[in-house]
């Protein structure tokens, strides 16, 4: 599907059906984050591995709203500079599929909730851990950069970095 005026980015996309891996096609001058927040309602993917399928699909058009999170697999797409003056905040995002721990860059003096209320579409979350979601073989934690669909977030809390470590199951419950 390589067309004139397009570049491809290897990505893994988490959906309610599971992980979809392939190459996303966007305009060459467009940053990935800006593309995700654009007007394209369908992501155009090639060389696609769908959940529970052994064979690769040549092409797959995926509705953007069905993406819970998108992880770029290419290093150059993972290191997006934070906006000047922003503050990095550790967060925990409750999703229907589990909790995503990571860091969010918010504007100076803003609270996490203020930042989220002003955003629609996808937000960049850094250094993510997803203890309740099985990752595809291409990914390892921490995920350097994840674009999280704000429509899929149940809630967010600021978290202590210690809380981001996966605790043994026995430590999750206490006797009363």
mmCIF file of C-alpha atoms in Angstrom:
data_model
loop_
_atom_site.group_PDB
_atom_site.id
_atom_site.type_symbol
_atom_site.label_atom_id
_atom_site.label_comp_id
_atom_site.label_asym_id
_atom_site.label_seq_id
_atom_site.Cartn_x
_atom_site.Cartn_y
_atom_site.Cartn_z
ATOM 1 C CA UNK A 1 0.000 0.000 0.000
ATOM 2 C CA UNK A 2 3.022 2.319 -0.010
ATOM 3 C CA UNK A 3 1.656 5.349 -1.839
ATOM 4 C CA UNK A 4 3.128 8.648 -2.904
ATOM 5 C CA UNK A 5 3.090 11.221 -0.090
ATOM 6 C CA UNK A 6 2.776 8.620 2.674
ATOM 7 C CA UNK A 7 5.092 7.104 5.223
ATOM 8 C CA UNK A 8 4.504 3.972 7.237
ATOM 9 C CA UNK A 9 4.970 3.549 10.971
ATOM 10 C CA UNK A 10 5.028 0.122 12.632
ATOM 11 C CA UNK A 11 2.453 0.116 15.450
ATOM 12 C CA UNK A 12 0.608 -2.131 17.872
ATOM 13 C CA UNK A 13 -2.948 -1.087 18.641
ATOM 14 C CA UNK A 14 -4.824 -2.392 21.668
ATOM 15 C CA UNK A 15 -8.565 -2.878 21.052
ATOM 16 C CA UNK A 16 -11.341 -4.674 22.895
ATOM 17 C CA UNK A 17 -10.695 -7.561 20.445
ATOM 18 C CA UNK A 18 -7.008 -7.685 21.440
ATOM 19 C CA UNK A 19 -3.754 -6.428 19.905
ATOM 20 C CA UNK A 20 -3.535 -5.511 16.216
ATOM 21 C CA UNK A 21 -0.031 -5.032 14.807
ATOM 22 C CA UNK A 22 0.832 -3.550 11.429
ATOM 23 C CA UNK A 23 2.085 -0.505 9.562
ATOM 24 C CA UNK A 24 0.068 2.709 9.813
ATOM 25 C CA UNK A 25 0.137 5.007 6.775
ATOM 26 C CA UNK A 26 0.208 8.792 7.241
ATOM 27 C CA UNK A 27 1.431 11.917 5.435
ATOM 28 C CA UNK A 28 5.251 12.266 5.598
ATOM 29 C CA UNK A 29 5.318 15.646 7.362
ATOM 30 C CA UNK A 30 2.665 14.757 9.953
ATOM 31 C CA UNK A 31 3.635 13.886 13.532
ATOM 32 C CA UNK A 32 2.018 10.684 14.768
ATOM 33 C CA UNK A 33 0.247 12.412 17.675
ATOM 34 C CA UNK A 34 -1.247 15.055 15.389
ATOM 35 C CA UNK A 35 -2.392 12.391 12.937
ATOM 36 C CA UNK A 36 -4.167 10.452 15.702
ATOM 37 C CA UNK A 37 -6.070 13.598 16.681
ATOM 38 C CA UNK A 38 -6.913 14.435 13.053
ATOM 39 C CA UNK A 39 -10.023 13.862 10.995
ATOM 40 C CA UNK A 40 -9.239 10.369 9.680
ATOM 41 C CA UNK A 41 -11.853 8.124 11.272
ATOM 42 C CA UNK A 42 -10.212 4.978 9.930
ATOM 43 C CA UNK A 43 -6.583 4.001 10.386
ATOM 44 C CA UNK A 44 -5.115 2.449 7.227
ATOM 45 C CA UNK A 45 -2.900 -0.494 8.177
ATOM 46 C CA UNK A 46 -0.866 -2.898 6.047
ATOM 47 C CA UNK A 47 1.010 -6.113 6.900
ATOM 48 C CA UNK A 48 -1.518 -6.615 9.686
ATOM 49 C CA UNK A 49 -1.585 -9.295 12.347
ATOM 50 C CA UNK A 50 -5.081 -9.566 13.821
ATOM 51 C CA UNK A 51 -5.819 -11.188 17.183
ATOM 52 C CA UNK A 52 -6.177 -14.983 17.077
ATOM 53 C CA UNK A 53 -5.143 -15.210 13.418
ATOM 54 C CA UNK A 54 -1.997 -16.944 12.225
ATOM 55 C CA UNK A 55 -1.874 -15.425 8.747
ATOM 56 C CA UNK A 56 -0.974 -11.815 8.130
ATOM 57 C CA UNK A 57 -3.537 -9.623 6.364
ATOM 58 C CA UNK A 58 -2.375 -7.355 3.548
ATOM 59 C CA UNK A 59 -4.691 -4.460 4.493
ATOM 60 C CA UNK A 60 -7.011 -3.569 7.358
ATOM 61 C CA UNK A 61 -9.035 -0.382 7.882
ATOM 62 C CA UNK A 62 -9.630 0.116 11.597
ATOM 63 C CA UNK A 63 -12.050 2.626 13.100
ATOM 64 C CA UNK A 64 -10.015 5.112 15.158
ATOM 65 C CA UNK A 65 -12.548 5.153 18.008
ATOM 66 C CA UNK A 66 -11.963 1.419 18.579
ATOM 67 C CA UNK A 67 -8.309 1.953 19.474
ATOM 68 C CA UNK A 68 -7.843 1.959 23.249
ATOM 69 C CA UNK A 69 -4.156 2.720 22.897
ATOM 70 C CA UNK A 70 -1.632 2.827 20.107
ATOM 71 C CA UNK A 71 2.035 2.012 20.655
ATOM 72 C CA UNK A 72 4.582 3.077 18.028
ATOM 73 C CA UNK A 73 7.157 0.321 17.515
ATOM 74 C CA UNK A 74 9.771 2.574 15.927
ATOM 75 C CA UNK A 75 12.219 4.297 18.268
ATOM 76 C CA UNK A 76 12.052 7.638 16.430
ATOM 77 C CA UNK A 77 8.288 7.758 17.075
ATOM 78 C CA UNK A 78 8.674 6.932 20.794
ATOM 79 C CA UNK A 79 10.772 9.899 21.842
ATOM 80 C CA UNK A 80 8.529 12.884 21.330
ATOM 81 C CA UNK A 81 9.848 15.906 23.235
ATOM 82 C CA UNK A 82 7.694 17.266 26.042
ATOM 83 C CA UNK A 83 6.267 20.751 25.564
ATOM 84 C CA UNK A 84 8.501 23.468 26.966
ATOM 85 C CA UNK A 85 7.812 24.125 30.651
ATOM 86 C CA UNK A 86 5.598 21.067 31.096
ATOM 87 C CA UNK A 87 5.645 19.030 34.293
ATOM 88 C CA UNK A 88 5.803 15.244 34.234
ATOM 89 C CA UNK A 89 3.183 13.614 36.482
ATOM 90 C CA UNK A 90 2.924 9.919 37.341
ATOM 91 C CA UNK A 91 -0.586 8.672 36.661
ATOM 92 C CA UNK A 92 -2.741 5.564 36.826
ATOM 93 C CA UNK A 93 -5.498 5.318 34.193
ATOM 94 C CA UNK A 94 -8.385 2.981 34.844
ATOM 95 C CA UNK A 95 -9.565 1.406 31.595
ATOM 96 C CA UNK A 96 -12.225 -1.246 31.057
ATOM 97 C CA UNK A 97 -9.409 -3.715 30.323
ATOM 98 C CA UNK A 98 -7.194 -2.886 33.305
ATOM 99 C CA UNK A 99 -5.018 -0.136 34.710
ATOM 100 C CA UNK A 100 -2.330 1.673 32.748
ATOM 101 C CA UNK A 101 0.460 3.242 34.807
ATOM 102 C CA UNK A 102 2.667 5.890 33.229
ATOM 103 C CA UNK A 103 3.682 9.538 33.116
ATOM 104 C CA UNK A 104 1.855 12.463 31.579
ATOM 105 C CA UNK A 105 3.383 15.824 30.626
ATOM 106 C CA UNK A 106 1.032 18.626 31.706
ATOM 107 C CA UNK A 107 1.361 22.371 31.099
ATOM 108 C CA UNK A 108 2.996 24.455 33.842
ATOM 109 C CA UNK A 109 0.726 25.023 36.838
ATOM 110 C CA UNK A 110 -2.020 22.744 35.469
ATOM 111 C CA UNK A 111 -3.530 19.813 37.286
ATOM 112 C CA UNK A 112 -3.861 16.455 35.570
ATOM 113 C CA UNK A 113 -7.661 16.807 35.586
ATOM 114 C CA UNK A 114 -7.476 20.268 33.949
ATOM 115 C CA UNK A 115 -5.195 18.919 31.240
ATOM 116 C CA UNK A 116 -7.488 15.961 30.534
ATOM 117 C CA UNK A 117 -10.608 18.134 30.388
ATOM 118 C CA UNK A 118 -8.987 20.209 27.652
ATOM 119 C CA UNK A 119 -8.006 17.180 25.535
ATOM 120 C CA UNK A 120 -9.938 14.972 23.165
ATOM 121 C CA UNK A 121 -8.639 12.158 21.029
ATOM 122 C CA UNK A 122 -5.317 10.577 21.971
ATOM 123 C CA UNK A 123 -2.907 11.700 24.699
ATOM 124 C CA UNK A 124 0.764 10.715 24.895
ATOM 125 C CA UNK A 125 1.605 8.699 28.016
ATOM 126 C CA UNK A 126 5.250 7.865 28.716
ATOM 127 C CA UNK A 127 7.012 4.922 30.413
ATOM 128 C CA UNK A 128 3.856 2.795 30.684
ATOM 129 C CA UNK A 129 3.232 -0.424 32.528
ATOM 130 C CA UNK A 130 0.130 -2.497 31.898
ATOM 131 C CA UNK A 131 0.073 -5.284 34.489
ATOM 132 C CA UNK A 132 -3.402 -6.496 33.526
ATOM 133 C CA UNK A 133 -2.965 -6.587 29.725
ATOM 134 C CA UNK A 134 -0.959 -9.265 27.938
ATOM 135 C CA UNK A 135 1.428 -7.583 25.522
ATOM 136 C CA UNK A 136 2.280 -8.885 22.043
ATOM 137 C CA UNK A 137 5.782 -10.287 21.514
ATOM 138 C CA UNK A 138 6.933 -7.033 19.851
ATOM 139 C CA UNK A 139 6.463 -5.058 23.084
ATOM 140 C CA UNK A 140 8.197 -5.028 26.458
ATOM 141 C CA UNK A 141 7.497 -2.942 29.536
ATOM 142 C CA UNK A 142 7.910 -0.192 30.199
ATOM 143 C CA UNK A 143 6.426 1.060 26.945
ATOM 144 C CA UNK A 144 8.340 4.246 26.124
ATOM 145 C CA UNK A 145 5.377 5.995 24.472
ATOM 146 C CA UNK A 146 1.728 5.089 24.267
ATOM 147 C CA UNK A 147 -1.036 7.159 22.759
ATOM 148 C CA UNK A 148 -4.128 6.626 24.917
ATOM 149 C CA UNK A 149 -7.641 7.257 23.573
ATOM 150 C CA UNK A 150 -9.321 9.665 26.013
ATOM 151 C CA UNK A 151 -12.731 8.194 25.090
ATOM 152 C CA UNK A 152 -11.661 4.883 26.646
ATOM 153 C CA UNK A 153 -10.501 6.253 30.014
ATOM 154 C CA UNK A 154 -12.795 5.499 32.949
ATOM 155 C CA UNK A 155 -10.744 7.650 35.321
ATOM 156 C CA UNK A 156 -7.259 8.908 36.154
ATOM 157 C CA UNK A 157 -5.422 9.470 39.392
ATOM 158 C CA UNK A 158 -1.989 10.818 40.106
ATOM 159 C CA UNK A 159 0.097 7.968 41.425
ATOM 160 C CA UNK A 160 3.308 7.529 43.303
ATOM 161 C CA UNK A 161 6.055 5.876 41.152
ATOM 162 C CA UNK A 162 6.274 3.095 43.763
ATOM 163 C CA UNK A 163 2.644 2.218 42.980
ATOM 164 C CA UNK A 164 3.660 1.591 39.379
ATOM 165 C CA UNK A 165 5.684 -1.485 40.368
ATOM 166 C CA UNK A 166 3.749 -4.708 39.997
ATOM 167 C CA UNK A 167 3.057 -6.106 43.433
ATOM 168 C CA UNK A 168 2.603 -9.812 44.156
ATOM 169 C CA UNK A 169 -1.039 -10.890 44.287
ATOM 170 C CA UNK A 170 -0.747 -11.624 48.032
ATOM 171 C CA UNK A 171 0.223 -7.996 48.700
ATOM 172 C CA UNK A 172 -3.002 -6.727 47.132
ATOM 173 C CA UNK A 173 -5.166 -7.976 49.974
ATOM 174 C CA UNK A 174 -4.873 -7.580 53.710
ATOM 175 C CA UNK A 175 -6.465 -9.488 56.532
ATOM 176 C CA UNK A 176 -8.934 -7.684 58.753
#
